[in-house]
Coordinates of C-alpha atoms and ligand atoms in Angstrom, one line a residue:
Chain A
M23 CA -115.0 50.7 -27.4
A24 CA -113.5 47.6 -25.5
L25 CA -113.7 44.0 -26.0
V26 CA -115.5 43.8 -22.1
N27 CA -117.4 46.8 -21.2
I28 CA -118.8 45.7 -17.1
D29 CA -121.0 49.0 -16.3
K30 CA -121.9 49.1 -12.1
V31 CA -122.9 44.8 -12.5
H32 CA -125.2 43.9 -9.3
K33 CA -125.3 39.9 -8.9
Y34 CA -127.5 38.8 -6.1
Y35 CA -127.7 35.3 -5.1
G36 CA -131.2 35.9 -3.0
D37 CA -130.8 37.7 -0.2
L38 CA -126.6 37.8 -0.5
H39 CA -125.5 40.4 -2.3
V40 CA -122.6 39.0 -3.8
L41 CA -120.9 41.9 -6.9
K42 CA -121.5 45.7 -5.4
G43 CA -121.3 47.4 -8.5
V44 CA -118.9 46.0 -10.8
D45 CA -117.3 48.1 -13.2
L46 CA -114.2 46.7 -15.3
K47 CA -113.1 47.1 -19.6
I48 CA -110.7 44.8 -20.5
Q49 CA -109.0 45.1 -23.7
A50 CA -108.6 43.0 -26.5
G51 CA -105.5 41.2 -26.0
E52 CA -105.1 42.4 -22.2
V53 CA -104.4 39.6 -20.2
V54 CA -106.4 40.4 -17.1
S55 CA -105.5 38.5 -13.7
I56 CA -108.6 38.5 -11.7
I57 CA -107.3 37.9 -7.4
G58 CA -109.0 38.7 -3.6
R59 CA -109.5 36.7 -1.0
S60 CA -112.0 33.7 -1.5
G61 CA -115.4 34.9 -1.1
S62 CA -114.9 38.1 -3.0
G63 CA -116.9 37.3 -6.2
K64 CA -113.9 36.9 -8.5
S65 CA -116.1 33.5 -10.1
T66 CA -119.5 34.7 -9.7
L67 CA -117.9 37.5 -12.0
L68 CA -116.1 35.6 -14.2
R69 CA -119.7 33.4 -14.5
C70 CA -121.9 36.5 -15.3
M71 CA -119.6 37.4 -17.9
N72 CA -120.2 34.2 -20.3
G73 CA -124.5 34.1 -19.0
L74 CA -123.6 31.0 -16.3
E75 CA -125.1 33.5 -13.7
A76 CA -127.7 36.2 -14.7
Y77 CA -127.0 39.6 -13.4
Q78 CA -129.6 41.8 -11.8
E79 CA -128.6 45.6 -12.3
G80 CA -125.6 47.1 -14.7
A81 CA -124.7 45.6 -17.4
I82 CA -122.2 43.4 -19.3
I83 CA -121.1 44.0 -22.7
L84 CA -118.9 41.5 -25.1
D85 CA -118.0 41.8 -28.1
N86 CA -120.4 44.4 -28.6
K87 CA -122.8 42.0 -27.9
E88 CA -125.0 42.5 -24.0
V89 CA -124.4 39.1 -22.0
S90 CA -127.9 37.6 -20.7
S91 CA -128.5 34.5 -18.6
D92 CA -131.1 33.8 -21.2
E93 CA -130.6 30.1 -23.4
R94 CA -130.3 31.8 -26.3
Q95 CA -127.8 34.3 -26.2
V96 CA -125.7 32.1 -23.7
R97 CA -124.9 29.9 -27.2
A98 CA -124.7 33.2 -28.4
L99 CA -122.3 34.4 -26.6
A100 CA -120.2 30.6 -27.0
R101 CA -118.9 32.3 -30.5
S102 CA -117.1 35.1 -28.4
V103 CA -116.4 33.3 -25.2
G104 CA -114.7 30.5 -23.6
M105 CA -114.5 29.1 -20.7
V106 CA -112.0 26.8 -18.8
F107 CA -113.5 25.6 -15.3
Q108 CA -111.2 24.4 -12.3
S109 CA -112.1 21.0 -12.6
F110 CA -111.4 20.4 -16.2
N111 CA -115.1 19.3 -16.9
L112 CA -114.0 16.9 -20.4
F113 CA -116.7 14.5 -21.2
P114 CA -115.4 10.9 -20.5
H115 CA -117.1 9.4 -22.9
L116 CA -115.7 11.0 -25.7
T117 CA -111.8 10.4 -26.3
V118 CA -110.7 14.1 -26.1
G119 CA -110.5 14.5 -30.3
E120 CA -114.1 14.2 -29.5
N121 CA -114.1 15.9 -26.7
V122 CA -112.6 19.0 -28.9
M123 CA -114.6 18.4 -32.2
L124 CA -118.1 17.9 -30.4
A125 CA -118.6 21.9 -30.3
P126 CA -117.1 23.0 -33.4
K127 CA -119.1 20.1 -35.0
L128 CA -123.0 20.6 -33.6
V129 CA -122.6 24.9 -33.2
L130 CA -121.0 26.3 -36.1
K131 CA -121.6 22.9 -38.3
Q132 CA -118.4 22.1 -39.0
S133 CA -117.7 19.7 -41.5
A134 CA -116.2 16.4 -39.9
E135 CA -112.3 17.3 -41.6
D136 CA -112.7 21.2 -40.5
A137 CA -113.5 20.5 -37.1
R138 CA -110.6 18.3 -36.9
K139 CA -108.6 20.4 -38.3
M140 CA -109.2 22.6 -36.1
A141 CA -109.5 20.7 -33.1
L142 CA -106.0 18.7 -34.1
D143 CA -104.5 22.1 -34.4
K144 CA -105.5 23.5 -30.8
L145 CA -104.2 20.2 -29.5
T146 CA -100.8 20.9 -31.2
K147 CA -100.7 24.3 -29.2
V148 CA -101.4 22.8 -26.6
G149 CA -98.8 20.0 -26.7
L150 CA -101.7 17.0 -27.1
A151 CA -101.9 16.3 -30.1
E152 CA -101.1 12.6 -29.8
K153 CA -103.6 12.1 -27.0
F154 CA -106.5 12.9 -30.0
D155 CA -107.6 9.0 -29.4
Q156 CA -106.7 8.4 -25.7
Y157 CA -109.9 9.0 -23.4
P158 CA -109.5 11.6 -21.0
D159 CA -108.9 9.6 -17.7
K160 CA -105.8 8.1 -19.0
L161 CA -104.3 11.7 -19.2
S162 CA -102.6 13.5 -16.3
G163 CA -104.0 16.3 -14.6
G164 CA -102.4 18.8 -16.1
Q165 CA -103.2 16.9 -19.7
Q166 CA -106.7 17.1 -19.2
Q167 CA -106.5 20.5 -18.4
R168 CA -104.9 21.7 -21.5
V169 CA -107.4 19.5 -23.7
A170 CA -110.1 21.1 -21.9
I171 CA -107.9 24.8 -23.1
A172 CA -107.8 23.2 -26.3
R173 CA -111.6 22.3 -26.4
A174 CA -112.5 25.8 -25.5
L175 CA -110.3 27.1 -28.3
A176 CA -111.3 25.4 -31.1
M177 CA -114.7 27.5 -30.4
S178 CA -111.7 30.9 -31.3
P179 CA -113.2 32.8 -28.8
K180 CA -112.3 37.1 -28.7
V181 CA -111.7 35.7 -24.8
L182 CA -110.8 33.4 -22.6
L183 CA -112.2 32.7 -18.8
C184 CA -109.7 31.2 -16.7
D185 CA -110.7 30.2 -12.7
E186 CA -108.5 28.7 -10.9
I187 CA -107.7 26.4 -13.5
T188 CA -103.6 25.8 -11.4
S189 CA -106.1 25.1 -8.1
A190 CA -107.2 21.3 -9.0
L191 CA -103.2 19.9 -10.1
D192 CA -100.8 18.9 -8.3
P193 CA -98.0 21.0 -8.1
E194 CA -95.7 19.5 -10.9
L195 CA -98.5 20.1 -13.0
V196 CA -99.3 23.0 -13.3
G197 CA -96.6 24.7 -15.5
E198 CA -98.0 23.1 -17.7
V199 CA -100.4 24.2 -18.0
L200 CA -99.4 28.1 -17.3
K201 CA -96.6 27.5 -20.0
V202 CA -99.3 27.3 -22.4
L203 CA -101.0 30.3 -21.4
E204 CA -98.0 32.2 -21.4
E205 CA -97.7 31.1 -25.4
L206 CA -101.7 32.3 -25.9
A207 CA -101.0 35.6 -24.2
A208 CA -97.7 35.9 -26.2
E209 CA -99.7 35.0 -29.8
G210 CA -102.3 38.8 -28.2
M211 CA -105.5 36.4 -27.0
T212 CA -107.3 38.5 -25.1
L213 CA -107.3 36.6 -21.4
V214 CA -109.0 37.1 -18.2
L215 CA -108.0 35.1 -15.6
V216 CA -109.6 34.7 -11.8
T217 CA -106.1 33.5 -10.0
H218 CA -104.0 32.9 -7.3
E219 CA -100.5 32.1 -8.9
M220 CA -99.8 36.1 -7.9
N221 CA -96.1 35.0 -9.4
F222 CA -97.9 34.3 -13.2
A223 CA -100.7 37.3 -12.4
R224 CA -97.4 39.9 -12.2
D225 CA -94.9 38.5 -14.6
V226 CA -97.5 38.0 -18.1
G227 CA -100.6 39.3 -16.8
D228 CA -100.5 43.0 -18.0
R229 CA -102.7 44.0 -15.3
V230 CA -104.1 42.8 -11.7
V231 CA -107.5 43.4 -10.8
F232 CA -108.1 43.1 -7.2
M233 CA -111.5 42.2 -6.4
H234 CA -112.8 42.6 -2.4
Q235 CA -116.1 42.5 -1.2
G236 CA -117.8 42.1 -4.4
K237 CA -116.2 45.3 -5.9
V238 CA -113.2 46.5 -8.1
W239 CA -111.4 47.5 -5.2
E240 CA -108.3 48.0 -6.9
T241 CA -106.7 48.4 -10.4
G242 CA -103.4 48.3 -12.6
P243 CA -100.6 47.3 -14.4
S244 CA -99.2 44.3 -12.8
A245 CA -96.2 45.5 -11.5
E246 CA -97.0 48.0 -10.2
V247 CA -99.8 46.9 -8.8
F248 CA -97.8 44.1 -6.5
A249 CA -94.9 46.9 -6.3
N250 CA -97.1 49.5 -4.8
P251 CA -100.6 48.4 -3.4
S252 CA -102.6 51.6 -3.0
T253 CA -105.3 50.4 -1.0
P254 CA -104.5 49.0 2.6
E255 CA -106.8 46.2 1.8
L256 CA -104.9 45.3 -1.0
R257 CA -101.3 45.5 0.4
S258 CA -102.6 43.1 3.2
F259 CA -103.8 40.5 0.9
I260 CA -100.5 40.6 -1.1
N261 CA -98.8 40.9 1.9
A262 CA -100.2 37.1 3.5
V263 CA -99.8 35.2 -0.2
L264 CA -96.7 36.3 -1.2
Chain B
M25 CA -141.3 -41.3 -13.0
L26 CA -140.5 -38.1 -15.6
N27 CA -141.3 -38.1 -18.9
F28 CA -139.9 -35.8 -21.0
S29 CA -141.0 -36.8 -24.4
D30 CA -145.1 -35.5 -23.7
L31 CA -143.4 -32.2 -24.2
L32 CA -143.0 -33.6 -27.8
P33 CA -146.2 -33.2 -29.5
Y34 CA -146.0 -29.5 -27.8
T35 CA -142.9 -28.4 -28.4
D36 CA -144.0 -25.8 -31.7
Q37 CA -146.8 -24.2 -28.9
L38 CA -143.9 -23.4 -26.7
L39 CA -141.3 -22.4 -29.8
K40 CA -144.8 -19.8 -30.0
G41 CA -145.4 -18.9 -26.9
L42 CA -141.4 -18.5 -26.1
W43 CA -141.3 -16.1 -29.8
V44 CA -144.1 -13.6 -27.5
T45 CA -142.8 -13.5 -24.3
V46 CA -139.5 -12.1 -26.5
E47 CA -141.2 -9.7 -28.7
L48 CA -143.1 -8.4 -25.7
T49 CA -140.1 -7.9 -23.9
V50 CA -137.3 -6.6 -27.2
Y51 CA -141.3 -4.0 -27.6
A52 CA -141.6 -3.2 -23.1
T53 CA -137.6 -2.2 -23.0
L54 CA -136.5 -0.7 -25.3
G55 CA -139.9 1.3 -25.1
G56 CA -140.1 1.1 -21.0
V57 CA -136.2 2.7 -21.1
A58 CA -136.9 5.3 -23.4
I59 CA -140.7 6.2 -21.6
G60 CA -137.9 5.4 -17.9
T61 CA -135.8 8.1 -20.5
A62 CA -138.1 11.1 -20.9
G63 CA -139.6 10.6 -17.1
A64 CA -135.9 11.0 -16.7
A65 CA -135.2 14.0 -18.3
G66 CA -138.9 15.6 -17.1
R67 CA -138.2 14.3 -13.6
H68 CA -134.8 16.5 -13.6
Y69 CA -135.1 19.9 -15.9
G70 CA -139.0 20.5 -15.5
G71 CA -141.4 23.3 -13.8
N72 CA -142.5 22.2 -11.2
L73 CA -146.1 20.4 -12.4
L74 CA -144.6 18.7 -15.2
R75 CA -142.3 17.0 -12.2
G76 CA -145.1 16.7 -10.3
M77 CA -147.1 14.9 -12.7
I78 CA -144.5 12.6 -13.3
G79 CA -144.1 12.0 -9.2
M80 CA -147.4 10.5 -9.3
Y81 CA -146.7 8.5 -12.0
V82 CA -144.5 6.8 -10.9
E83 CA -145.3 6.3 -7.2
L84 CA -148.8 5.0 -8.3
I85 CA -147.1 2.4 -10.6
R86 CA -144.3 1.3 -8.0
N87 CA -146.5 0.7 -5.0
T88 CA -149.3 -1.6 -7.0
P89 CA -149.5 -4.8 -8.2
F90 CA -148.3 -5.7 -11.8
I91 CA -150.9 -7.7 -12.1
V92 CA -153.6 -5.3 -10.8
Q93 CA -152.0 -2.5 -13.1
L94 CA -152.8 -5.2 -15.9
F95 CA -156.3 -6.1 -15.0
F96 CA -157.1 -2.4 -14.8
I97 CA -156.1 -1.8 -18.4
F98 CA -157.6 -5.2 -19.9
F99 CA -160.4 -5.7 -18.4
G100 CA -161.5 -2.0 -16.3
L101 CA -159.5 0.5 -19.6
P102 CA -163.5 -1.2 -21.8
A103 CA -165.7 0.7 -19.5
L104 CA -164.5 4.3 -20.9
G105 CA -164.5 2.7 -24.2
I106 CA -160.7 1.4 -24.8
K107 CA -160.6 -1.7 -26.3
L108 CA -157.2 -3.3 -26.9
S109 CA -156.4 -6.6 -27.8
A110 CA -154.7 -9.0 -25.2
W111 CA -151.4 -8.7 -26.4
E112 CA -152.3 -4.8 -26.9
A113 CA -152.9 -4.7 -23.7
G114 CA -150.1 -6.9 -21.6
L115 CA -147.6 -4.8 -23.6
I116 CA -148.9 -1.5 -23.0
A117 CA -148.7 -2.7 -18.6
M118 CA -145.6 -4.2 -19.0
L119 CA -143.8 -0.4 -20.8
I120 CA -146.1 1.6 -18.5
N121 CA -144.3 -0.5 -15.5
L122 CA -140.8 -0.3 -16.7
G123 CA -141.6 3.1 -17.1
A124 CA -141.8 3.9 -13.5
Y125 CA -139.1 2.0 -12.6
S126 CA -136.9 3.5 -15.2
T127 CA -137.6 6.7 -14.3
E128 CA -136.2 6.4 -10.8
I129 CA -132.9 4.9 -12.0
I130 CA -132.6 7.3 -14.7
R131 CA -133.6 9.9 -12.6
A132 CA -130.5 8.3 -10.1
G133 CA -128.4 9.1 -13.3
L134 CA -128.9 12.4 -13.7
A135 CA -128.7 13.9 -10.4
A136 CA -124.6 12.6 -10.7
T137 CA -123.6 14.2 -14.0
P138 CA -121.4 15.9 -12.4
K139 CA -122.8 19.5 -12.9
G140 CA -119.8 21.5 -14.0
Q141 CA -119.4 19.1 -17.3
V142 CA -123.1 20.6 -17.6
E143 CA -121.8 24.3 -17.5
A144 CA -119.1 23.6 -19.6
A145 CA -121.5 22.2 -22.2
K146 CA -123.1 25.2 -21.9
V147 CA -120.5 27.2 -22.4
L148 CA -120.1 25.7 -25.6
G149 CA -122.7 26.6 -27.2
L150 CA -124.7 23.2 -26.9
S151 CA -128.6 23.4 -26.5
P152 CA -129.5 22.1 -23.7
Q153 CA -131.0 19.5 -26.2
Q154 CA -127.3 18.9 -27.6
A155 CA -125.8 19.3 -23.7
F156 CA -128.5 16.4 -22.4
F157 CA -128.3 13.5 -25.6
R158 CA -123.9 14.4 -26.1
V159 CA -123.0 14.4 -23.0
V160 CA -125.1 13.6 -20.2
L161 CA -127.1 10.7 -21.1
I162 CA -123.9 8.0 -21.8
P163 CA -122.6 8.6 -18.3
A164 CA -125.4 8.9 -16.7
F165 CA -126.5 6.1 -17.6
E166 CA -122.8 4.4 -17.0
K167 CA -123.9 5.0 -13.4
I168 CA -127.2 2.9 -13.4
Y169 CA -126.3 0.9 -16.2
P170 CA -126.3 -2.2 -14.0
A171 CA -129.8 -1.6 -12.1
L172 CA -131.3 -0.6 -15.1
T173 CA -130.9 -4.5 -16.8
S174 CA -132.1 -5.8 -13.6
Q175 CA -134.8 -3.6 -13.7
C176 CA -135.2 -5.2 -17.7
I177 CA -134.7 -8.6 -16.7
I178 CA -137.6 -8.5 -14.4
V179 CA -140.1 -6.7 -15.7
M180 CA -139.4 -10.0 -18.5
L181 CA -139.6 -12.2 -15.7
G182 CA -142.9 -10.7 -14.2
S183 CA -144.0 -10.6 -18.6
A184 CA -145.8 -14.4 -16.9
V185 CA -148.7 -12.3 -15.9
V186 CA -149.6 -11.9 -19.2
S187 CA -151.1 -15.1 -19.3
Q188 CA -153.9 -14.3 -17.4
I189 CA -155.6 -12.2 -19.4
S190 CA -155.0 -15.2 -21.8
V191 CA -152.0 -13.5 -24.2
M192 CA -150.9 -16.6 -25.3
D193 CA -146.8 -16.2 -23.9
L194 CA -144.6 -19.2 -22.8
T195 CA -146.7 -19.1 -19.4
Y196 CA -149.9 -19.7 -21.4
A197 CA -148.4 -21.9 -23.2
A198 CA -146.5 -24.3 -20.0
N199 CA -150.6 -24.0 -18.8
L200 CA -152.0 -25.7 -21.9
I201 CA -149.6 -27.4 -21.9
Q202 CA -150.0 -29.3 -18.3
S203 CA -153.5 -29.5 -18.4
R204 CA -153.6 -31.4 -21.4
N205 CA -150.8 -34.4 -20.4
F206 CA -150.4 -33.3 -16.8
R207 CA -147.5 -33.4 -16.5
S208 CA -146.5 -30.3 -14.4
F209 CA -143.6 -31.2 -13.1
E210 CA -141.5 -31.2 -16.3
V211 CA -143.5 -28.9 -17.9
Y212 CA -142.5 -26.1 -15.4
L213 CA -139.3 -27.1 -15.6
V214 CA -138.7 -26.7 -19.4
V215 CA -140.5 -23.7 -19.0
A216 CA -138.5 -22.3 -15.9
A217 CA -134.9 -23.3 -17.6
M218 CA -136.5 -21.6 -20.7
Y219 CA -137.0 -17.7 -18.5
L220 CA -133.7 -18.4 -17.5
V221 CA -131.8 -19.3 -20.0
L222 CA -134.1 -16.2 -22.0
A223 CA -132.3 -13.7 -18.6
I224 CA -129.0 -15.1 -19.2
L225 CA -129.4 -14.1 -22.6
M226 CA -130.9 -10.6 -21.7
R227 CA -127.8 -9.9 -19.4
Q228 CA -125.7 -10.9 -21.6
A229 CA -127.2 -8.3 -24.7
F230 CA -127.0 -5.7 -21.9
D231 CA -123.4 -6.5 -21.7
A232 CA -122.5 -6.5 -25.0
L233 CA -124.0 -2.6 -25.4
G234 CA -122.9 -1.5 -22.0
R235 CA -119.7 -2.4 -23.7
Y236 CA -120.2 -0.6 -26.9
L237 CA -121.9 2.3 -24.9
F238 CA -119.0 2.6 -22.4
R239 CA -115.9 1.8 -24.2
H240 CA -113.6 4.6 -22.5
R241 CA -114.1 2.4 -19.9
R242 CA -111.9 0.1 -21.4
S243 CA -109.1 2.0 -21.4
S244 CA -108.9 2.8 -18.2
Ligands
ATP10 N1 -124.9 29.2 -6.7 C1 -124.7 29.9 -5.1 N2 -125.7 30.3 -4.5 C2 -125.5 31.1 -3.6 N3 -124.4 32.4 -2.8 C3 -123.5 31.6 -4.1 C4 -123.2 31.0 -5.2 N4 -122.2 31.1 -5.5 C5 -121.3 31.9 -4.5 N5 -121.8 31.9 -3.7 C6 -121.6 33.4 -2.6 O1 -121.3 34.1 -3.6 C7 -119.7 34.7 -2.9 C8 -119.5 34.7 -3.4 O2 -119.0 34.0 -4.3 P1 -117.6 33.3 -5.5 O3 -117.4 32.0 -5.5 O4 -117.4 34.2 -6.9 O5 -116.4 33.6 -4.6 P2 -114.7 33.8 -5.4 O6 -114.3 35.4 -5.0 O7 -114.4 33.2 -6.7 O8 -114.0 33.1 -3.6 P3 -112.8 31.7 -4.0 O9 -112.1 32.3 -4.5 O10 -113.4 31.1 -2.7 O11 -113.1 30.6 -5.4 C9 -119.5 33.2 -1.6 O12 -119.9 34.2 0.0 C10 -120.6 32.7 -2.3 O13 -120.9 31.7 -1.3
MG11 MG1 -113.9 31.1 -7.2

């Protein structure tokens, strides 16, 4: 069974039908890029995958657990799925190290020592171990986003969801964040990336999912999809962004 | 002719009154801010019924005079069989009063917390309580700390009113002393200075606590 099974998922915001029967399977170790126009439902799909949003029809099974927005379910899911946001969302009153250690201590009940080791390990991975005792507002946007990645990784998730995590960054800082993602991909981490970085999607992603009008409109191996889009919608999208 | 030496025989009364005021203020501040935190959380996260009830409490207190609230608790409640000492009634009035104002102040702080930080806490697996106490609360307090400090000082100064139900606070002592030695000018000048010093000390204590709680600020 795939790590993530999304089966005919429908999502409404009031009367607004946002996801109109999304089907998607993601295997462990896959790097999937979700692309599509603004408003096509990319963020909504990601947020349904970890219970931040409820969906009304269909099913999402992630790591053999059915995803629902029930409070307890979301908490149980935190062990399987991590998320990184466009706006970093670091906790400003906690140091970098405390940001990373908070959930392992509170949720996984790790000892202070274990949590510290884990945090140092993950911060080393994103190249920021020396910022352990700094507060987030002393860091650049790229550094903050790398801390956010480390914070998510400290929960040892099976899949990491990233929603346009480079969109809020100055162009010269995008590279350092993408590099971290590239390394994670190389290590076999399952990544689901909503992204506008088409080059990254093509070069690092295994597979591209093109969302259009609340559906998975087209999907396939990255190189193929970019070279040979089969739907006119994807063709015009690619022409517009590349 | 001013004569402050006529106050000397009453030093003891003044200090006792000062102590009562300090004691009431410490309890009322700690309790009132706790009530305000709970009230703000209820108003921010609670259901309609809870939100409505807290809203009514806040409006009721904010739109009636403190002295009437105090009289109601001390003189009115015995009609319902609730008899309180003057000191208890004074403290409860202060708690309820600060609780209402700080509910409103702290709620503004909660509302200003970026939603994304709460979501980040949620997807990390924190329970709503953990997210509230570990993630939301300190940045929320940081945003409204000056307003909260002022409100607590206002309640300390307003506590002078409890002398009206014979709580032997600093103002009660002042009234008593001037009725004995007729040195109104001197007595009230000294007592006003004592309130002023209390207010300054209180602000400094709040500032010190703020420097500790919001130490992440200093780094920037
Ligand atoms: N909380 C919400 N309440 C109501 N409507 C919403 C909400 N969030 C999103 N929507 C609507 O749902 C639709 C899909 O939004 P979504 O954020 O998933 O799009 P997206 O593909 O991520 O777009 P973008 O590229 O701009 O981020 C949009 O029409 C949006 O206005
Ligand atoms: Mg989006």
